[in-house]
PDB file of C-alpha atoms in Angstrom:
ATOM      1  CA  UNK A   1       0.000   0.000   0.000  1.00 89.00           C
ATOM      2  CA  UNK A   2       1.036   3.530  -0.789  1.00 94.00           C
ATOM      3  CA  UNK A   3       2.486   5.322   1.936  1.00 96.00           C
ATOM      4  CA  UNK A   4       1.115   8.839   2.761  1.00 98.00           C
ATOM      5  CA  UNK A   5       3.241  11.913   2.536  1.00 98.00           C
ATOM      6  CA  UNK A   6       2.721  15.259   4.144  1.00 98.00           C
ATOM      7  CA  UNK A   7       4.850  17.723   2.273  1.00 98.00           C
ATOM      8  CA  UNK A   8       5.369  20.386   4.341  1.00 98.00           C
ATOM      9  CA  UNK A   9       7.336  23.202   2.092  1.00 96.00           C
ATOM     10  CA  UNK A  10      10.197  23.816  -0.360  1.00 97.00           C
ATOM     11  CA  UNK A  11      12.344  26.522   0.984  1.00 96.00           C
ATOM     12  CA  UNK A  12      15.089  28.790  -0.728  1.00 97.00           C
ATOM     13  CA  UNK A  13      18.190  30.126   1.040  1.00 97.00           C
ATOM     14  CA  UNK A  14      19.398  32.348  -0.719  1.00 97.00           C
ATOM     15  CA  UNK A  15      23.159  32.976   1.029  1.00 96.00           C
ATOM     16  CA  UNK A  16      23.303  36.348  -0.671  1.00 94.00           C
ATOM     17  CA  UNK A  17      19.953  37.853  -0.538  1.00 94.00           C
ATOM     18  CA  UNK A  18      21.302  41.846   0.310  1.00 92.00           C
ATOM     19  CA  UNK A  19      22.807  41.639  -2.941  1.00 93.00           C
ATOM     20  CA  UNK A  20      20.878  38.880  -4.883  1.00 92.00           C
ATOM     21  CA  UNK A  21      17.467  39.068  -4.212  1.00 96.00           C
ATOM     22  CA  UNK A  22      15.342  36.366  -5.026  1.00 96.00           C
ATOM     23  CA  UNK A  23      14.135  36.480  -8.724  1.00 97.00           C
ATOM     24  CA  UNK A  24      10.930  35.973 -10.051  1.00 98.00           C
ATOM     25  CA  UNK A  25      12.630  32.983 -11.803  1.00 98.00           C
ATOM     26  CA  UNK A  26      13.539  31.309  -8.698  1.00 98.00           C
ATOM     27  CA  UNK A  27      10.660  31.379  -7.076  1.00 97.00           C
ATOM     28  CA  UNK A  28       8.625  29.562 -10.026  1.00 98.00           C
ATOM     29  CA  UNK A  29      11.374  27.008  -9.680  1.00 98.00           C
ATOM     30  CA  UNK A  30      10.709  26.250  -6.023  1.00 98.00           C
ATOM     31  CA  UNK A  31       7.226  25.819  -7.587  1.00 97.00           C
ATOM     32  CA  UNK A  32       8.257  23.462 -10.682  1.00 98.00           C
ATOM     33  CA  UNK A  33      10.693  21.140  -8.015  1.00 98.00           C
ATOM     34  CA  UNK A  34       7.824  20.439  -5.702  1.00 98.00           C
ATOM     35  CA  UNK A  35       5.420  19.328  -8.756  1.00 98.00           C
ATOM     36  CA  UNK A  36       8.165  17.147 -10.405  1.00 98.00           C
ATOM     37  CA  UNK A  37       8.821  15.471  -6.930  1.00 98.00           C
ATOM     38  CA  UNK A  38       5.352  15.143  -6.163  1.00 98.00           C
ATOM     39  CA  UNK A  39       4.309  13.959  -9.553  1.00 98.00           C
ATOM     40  CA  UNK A  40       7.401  11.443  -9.854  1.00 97.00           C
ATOM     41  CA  UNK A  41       6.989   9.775  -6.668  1.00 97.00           C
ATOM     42  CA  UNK A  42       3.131   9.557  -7.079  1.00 97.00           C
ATOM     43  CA  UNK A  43       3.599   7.747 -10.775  1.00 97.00           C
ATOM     44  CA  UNK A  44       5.694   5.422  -8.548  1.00 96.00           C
ATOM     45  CA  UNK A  45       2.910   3.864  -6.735  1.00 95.00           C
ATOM     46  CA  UNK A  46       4.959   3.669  -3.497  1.00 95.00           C
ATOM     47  CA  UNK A  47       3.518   7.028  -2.496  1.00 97.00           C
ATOM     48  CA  UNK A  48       0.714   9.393  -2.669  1.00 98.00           C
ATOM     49  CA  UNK A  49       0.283  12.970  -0.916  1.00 98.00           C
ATOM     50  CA  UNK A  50      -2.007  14.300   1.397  1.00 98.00           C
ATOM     51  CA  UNK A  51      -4.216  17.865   1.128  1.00 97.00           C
ATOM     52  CA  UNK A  52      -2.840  20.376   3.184  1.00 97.00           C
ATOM     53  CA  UNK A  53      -5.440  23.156   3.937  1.00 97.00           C
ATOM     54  CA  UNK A  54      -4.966  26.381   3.625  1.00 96.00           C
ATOM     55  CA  UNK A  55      -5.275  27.179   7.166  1.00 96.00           C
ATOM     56  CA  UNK A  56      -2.098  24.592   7.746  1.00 96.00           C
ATOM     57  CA  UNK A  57      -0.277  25.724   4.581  1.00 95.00           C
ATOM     58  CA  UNK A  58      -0.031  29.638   6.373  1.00 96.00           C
ATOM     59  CA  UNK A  59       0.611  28.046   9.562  1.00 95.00           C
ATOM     60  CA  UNK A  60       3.645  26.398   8.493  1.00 96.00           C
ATOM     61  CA  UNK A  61       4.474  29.676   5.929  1.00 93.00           C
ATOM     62  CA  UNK A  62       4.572  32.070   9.189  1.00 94.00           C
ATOM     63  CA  UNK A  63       7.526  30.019  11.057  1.00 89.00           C
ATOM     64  CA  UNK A  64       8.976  28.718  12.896  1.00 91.00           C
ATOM     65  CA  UNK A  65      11.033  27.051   9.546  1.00 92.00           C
ATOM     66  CA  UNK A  66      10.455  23.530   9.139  1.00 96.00           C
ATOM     67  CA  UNK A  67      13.432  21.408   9.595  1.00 93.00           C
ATOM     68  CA  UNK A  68      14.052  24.280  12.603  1.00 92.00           C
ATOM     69  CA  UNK A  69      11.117  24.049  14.566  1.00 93.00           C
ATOM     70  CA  UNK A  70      11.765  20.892  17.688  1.00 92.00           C
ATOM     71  CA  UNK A  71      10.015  18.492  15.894  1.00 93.00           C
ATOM     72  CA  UNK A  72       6.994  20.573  14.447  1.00 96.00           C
ATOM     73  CA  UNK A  73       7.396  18.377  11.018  1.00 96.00           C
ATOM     74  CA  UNK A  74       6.463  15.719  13.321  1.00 97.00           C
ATOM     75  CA  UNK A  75       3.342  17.239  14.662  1.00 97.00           C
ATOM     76  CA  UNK A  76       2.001  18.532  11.144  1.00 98.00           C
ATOM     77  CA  UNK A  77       2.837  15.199   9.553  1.00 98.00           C
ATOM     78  CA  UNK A  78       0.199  13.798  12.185  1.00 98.00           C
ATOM     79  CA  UNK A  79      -2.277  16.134  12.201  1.00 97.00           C
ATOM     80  CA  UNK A  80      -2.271  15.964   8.546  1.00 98.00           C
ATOM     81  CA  UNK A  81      -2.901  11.858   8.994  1.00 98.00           C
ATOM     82  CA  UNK A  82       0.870  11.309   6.692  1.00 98.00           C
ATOM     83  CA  UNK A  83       2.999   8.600   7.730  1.00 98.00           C
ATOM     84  CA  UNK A  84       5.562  10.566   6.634  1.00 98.00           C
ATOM     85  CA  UNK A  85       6.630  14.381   6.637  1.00 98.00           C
ATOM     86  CA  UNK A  86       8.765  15.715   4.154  1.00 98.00           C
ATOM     87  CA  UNK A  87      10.236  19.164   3.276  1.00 98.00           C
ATOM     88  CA  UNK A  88      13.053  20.189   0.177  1.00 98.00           C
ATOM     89  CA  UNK A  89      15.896  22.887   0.826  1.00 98.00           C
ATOM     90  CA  UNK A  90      17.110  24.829  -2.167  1.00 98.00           C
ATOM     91  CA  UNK A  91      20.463  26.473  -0.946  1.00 98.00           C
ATOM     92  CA  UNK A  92      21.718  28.934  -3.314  1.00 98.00           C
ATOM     93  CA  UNK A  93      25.294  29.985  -2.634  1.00 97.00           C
ATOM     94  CA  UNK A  94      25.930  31.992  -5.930  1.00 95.00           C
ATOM     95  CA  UNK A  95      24.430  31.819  -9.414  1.00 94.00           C
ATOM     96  CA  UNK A  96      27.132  28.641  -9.973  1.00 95.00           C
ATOM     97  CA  UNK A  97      26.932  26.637  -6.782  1.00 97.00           C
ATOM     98  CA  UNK A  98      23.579  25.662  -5.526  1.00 98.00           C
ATOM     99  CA  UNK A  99      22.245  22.034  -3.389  1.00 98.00           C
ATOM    100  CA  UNK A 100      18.880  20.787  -3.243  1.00 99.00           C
ATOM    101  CA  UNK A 101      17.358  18.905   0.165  1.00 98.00           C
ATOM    102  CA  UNK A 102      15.097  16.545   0.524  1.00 98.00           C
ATOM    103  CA  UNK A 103      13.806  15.273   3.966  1.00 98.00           C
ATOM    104  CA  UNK A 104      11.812  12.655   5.435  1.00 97.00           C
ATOM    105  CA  UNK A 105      10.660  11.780   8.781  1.00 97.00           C
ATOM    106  CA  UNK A 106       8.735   9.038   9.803  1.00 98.00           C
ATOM    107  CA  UNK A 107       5.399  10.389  12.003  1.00 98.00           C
ATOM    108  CA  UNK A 108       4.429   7.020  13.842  1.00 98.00           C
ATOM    109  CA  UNK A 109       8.713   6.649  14.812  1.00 98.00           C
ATOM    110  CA  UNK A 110       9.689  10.506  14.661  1.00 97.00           C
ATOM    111  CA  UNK A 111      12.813   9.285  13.152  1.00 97.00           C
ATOM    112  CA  UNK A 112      14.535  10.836   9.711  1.00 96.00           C
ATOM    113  CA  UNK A 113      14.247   8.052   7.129  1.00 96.00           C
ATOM    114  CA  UNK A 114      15.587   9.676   4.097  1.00 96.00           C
ATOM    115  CA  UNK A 115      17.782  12.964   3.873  1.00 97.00           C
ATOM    116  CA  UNK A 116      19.834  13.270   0.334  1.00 97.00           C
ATOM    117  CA  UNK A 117      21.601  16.426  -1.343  1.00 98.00           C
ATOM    118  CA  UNK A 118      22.746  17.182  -4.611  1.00 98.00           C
ATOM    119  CA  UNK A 119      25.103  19.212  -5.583  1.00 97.00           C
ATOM    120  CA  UNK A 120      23.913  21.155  -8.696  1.00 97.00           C
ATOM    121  CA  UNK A 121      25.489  23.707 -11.051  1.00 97.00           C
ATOM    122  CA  UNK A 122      23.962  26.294 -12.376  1.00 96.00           C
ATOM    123  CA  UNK A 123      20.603  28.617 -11.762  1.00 97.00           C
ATOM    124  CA  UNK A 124      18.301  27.344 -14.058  1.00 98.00           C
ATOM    125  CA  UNK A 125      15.390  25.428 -14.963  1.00 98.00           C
ATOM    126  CA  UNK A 126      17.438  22.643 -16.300  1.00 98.00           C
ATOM    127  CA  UNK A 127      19.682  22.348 -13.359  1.00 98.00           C
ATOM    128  CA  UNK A 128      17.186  22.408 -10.349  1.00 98.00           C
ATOM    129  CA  UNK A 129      14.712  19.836 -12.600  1.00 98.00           C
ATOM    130  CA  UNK A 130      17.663  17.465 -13.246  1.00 98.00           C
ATOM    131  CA  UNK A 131      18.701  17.985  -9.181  1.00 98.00           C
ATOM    132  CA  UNK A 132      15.525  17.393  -7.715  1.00 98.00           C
ATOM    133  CA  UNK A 133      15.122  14.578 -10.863  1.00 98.00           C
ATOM    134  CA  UNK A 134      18.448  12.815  -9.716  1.00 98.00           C
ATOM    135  CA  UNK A 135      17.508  12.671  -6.131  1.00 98.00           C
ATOM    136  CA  UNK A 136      14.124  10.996  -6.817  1.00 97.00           C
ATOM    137  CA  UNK A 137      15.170   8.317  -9.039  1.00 96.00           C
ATOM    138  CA  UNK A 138      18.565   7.503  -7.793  1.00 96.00           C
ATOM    139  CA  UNK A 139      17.822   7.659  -4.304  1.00 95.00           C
ATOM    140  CA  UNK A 140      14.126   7.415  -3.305  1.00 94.00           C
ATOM    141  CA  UNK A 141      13.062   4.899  -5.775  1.00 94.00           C
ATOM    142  CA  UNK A 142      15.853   2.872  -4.961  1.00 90.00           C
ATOM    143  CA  UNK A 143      14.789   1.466  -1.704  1.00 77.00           C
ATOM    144  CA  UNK A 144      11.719   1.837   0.462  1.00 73.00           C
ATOM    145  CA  UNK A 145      11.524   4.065   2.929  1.00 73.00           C
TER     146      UNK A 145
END
């Protein structure tokens, strides 16, 4: 049986935001990695993802971060009914050097099962779909979580 996922967020950290604001760009890719993961791991069978209301989704918008927050992952993944919460990380350190996140926890065990990074080069569509692409296949499809 599929398990359920409560996917909590994709955040961006941008290491230079003072003088690199966030573009317009970047934001629609945060937007375009949490489809492709979604959609991938859904065509899988293995998973399938729970509705988040609204209510929840500005909850967990307003803070404290996910990943940051003593085990509030936990806590939404539950009240959500997921047996497992998960969150991506897009870290941009310049235009060149970026990583991509992905986390899971287990709700009933509160343990991480699955945390993976990749290393990707280059700020564009290409490079964060391949990144978050890479991770999916070669990592979470791999073996159960």
């Amino acid at each position: 049986q599929a398990k359920s996922i409560a996917f909590l967020n994709v955040q961006f950290l941008n290491d230079h935001e003072g003088q690199e604001p966030t573009t317009d760009a970047e934001r629609a890719r945060l937007a375009s990695i949490e489809e492709l993961f979604k959609s991938k791991l859904e065509a899988s069978g293995r998973y399938k993802f729970v509705q988040i209301p609204a209510d929840t989704k500005a909850k967990i918008a307003a803070g404290p971060g996910i990943g940051h927050c003593g085990g509030c992952e936990i806590d939404y993944g539950k009240q959500l009914g997921g047996d497992l919460a998960a969150w991506v990380v897009v870290q941009k350190v310049s235009n060149l050097i970026l990583n991509i996140n992905v986390y899971m926890a287990d709700v009933a065990t509160t343990k991480m099962v699955f945390v993976q990074s990749a290393d990707i080069r280059g700020n564009t569509d290409e490079s964060w779909t391949r990144g978050i692409a890479y991770i999916v296949k070669n990592h979470m499809l791999t073996a159960p979580l």
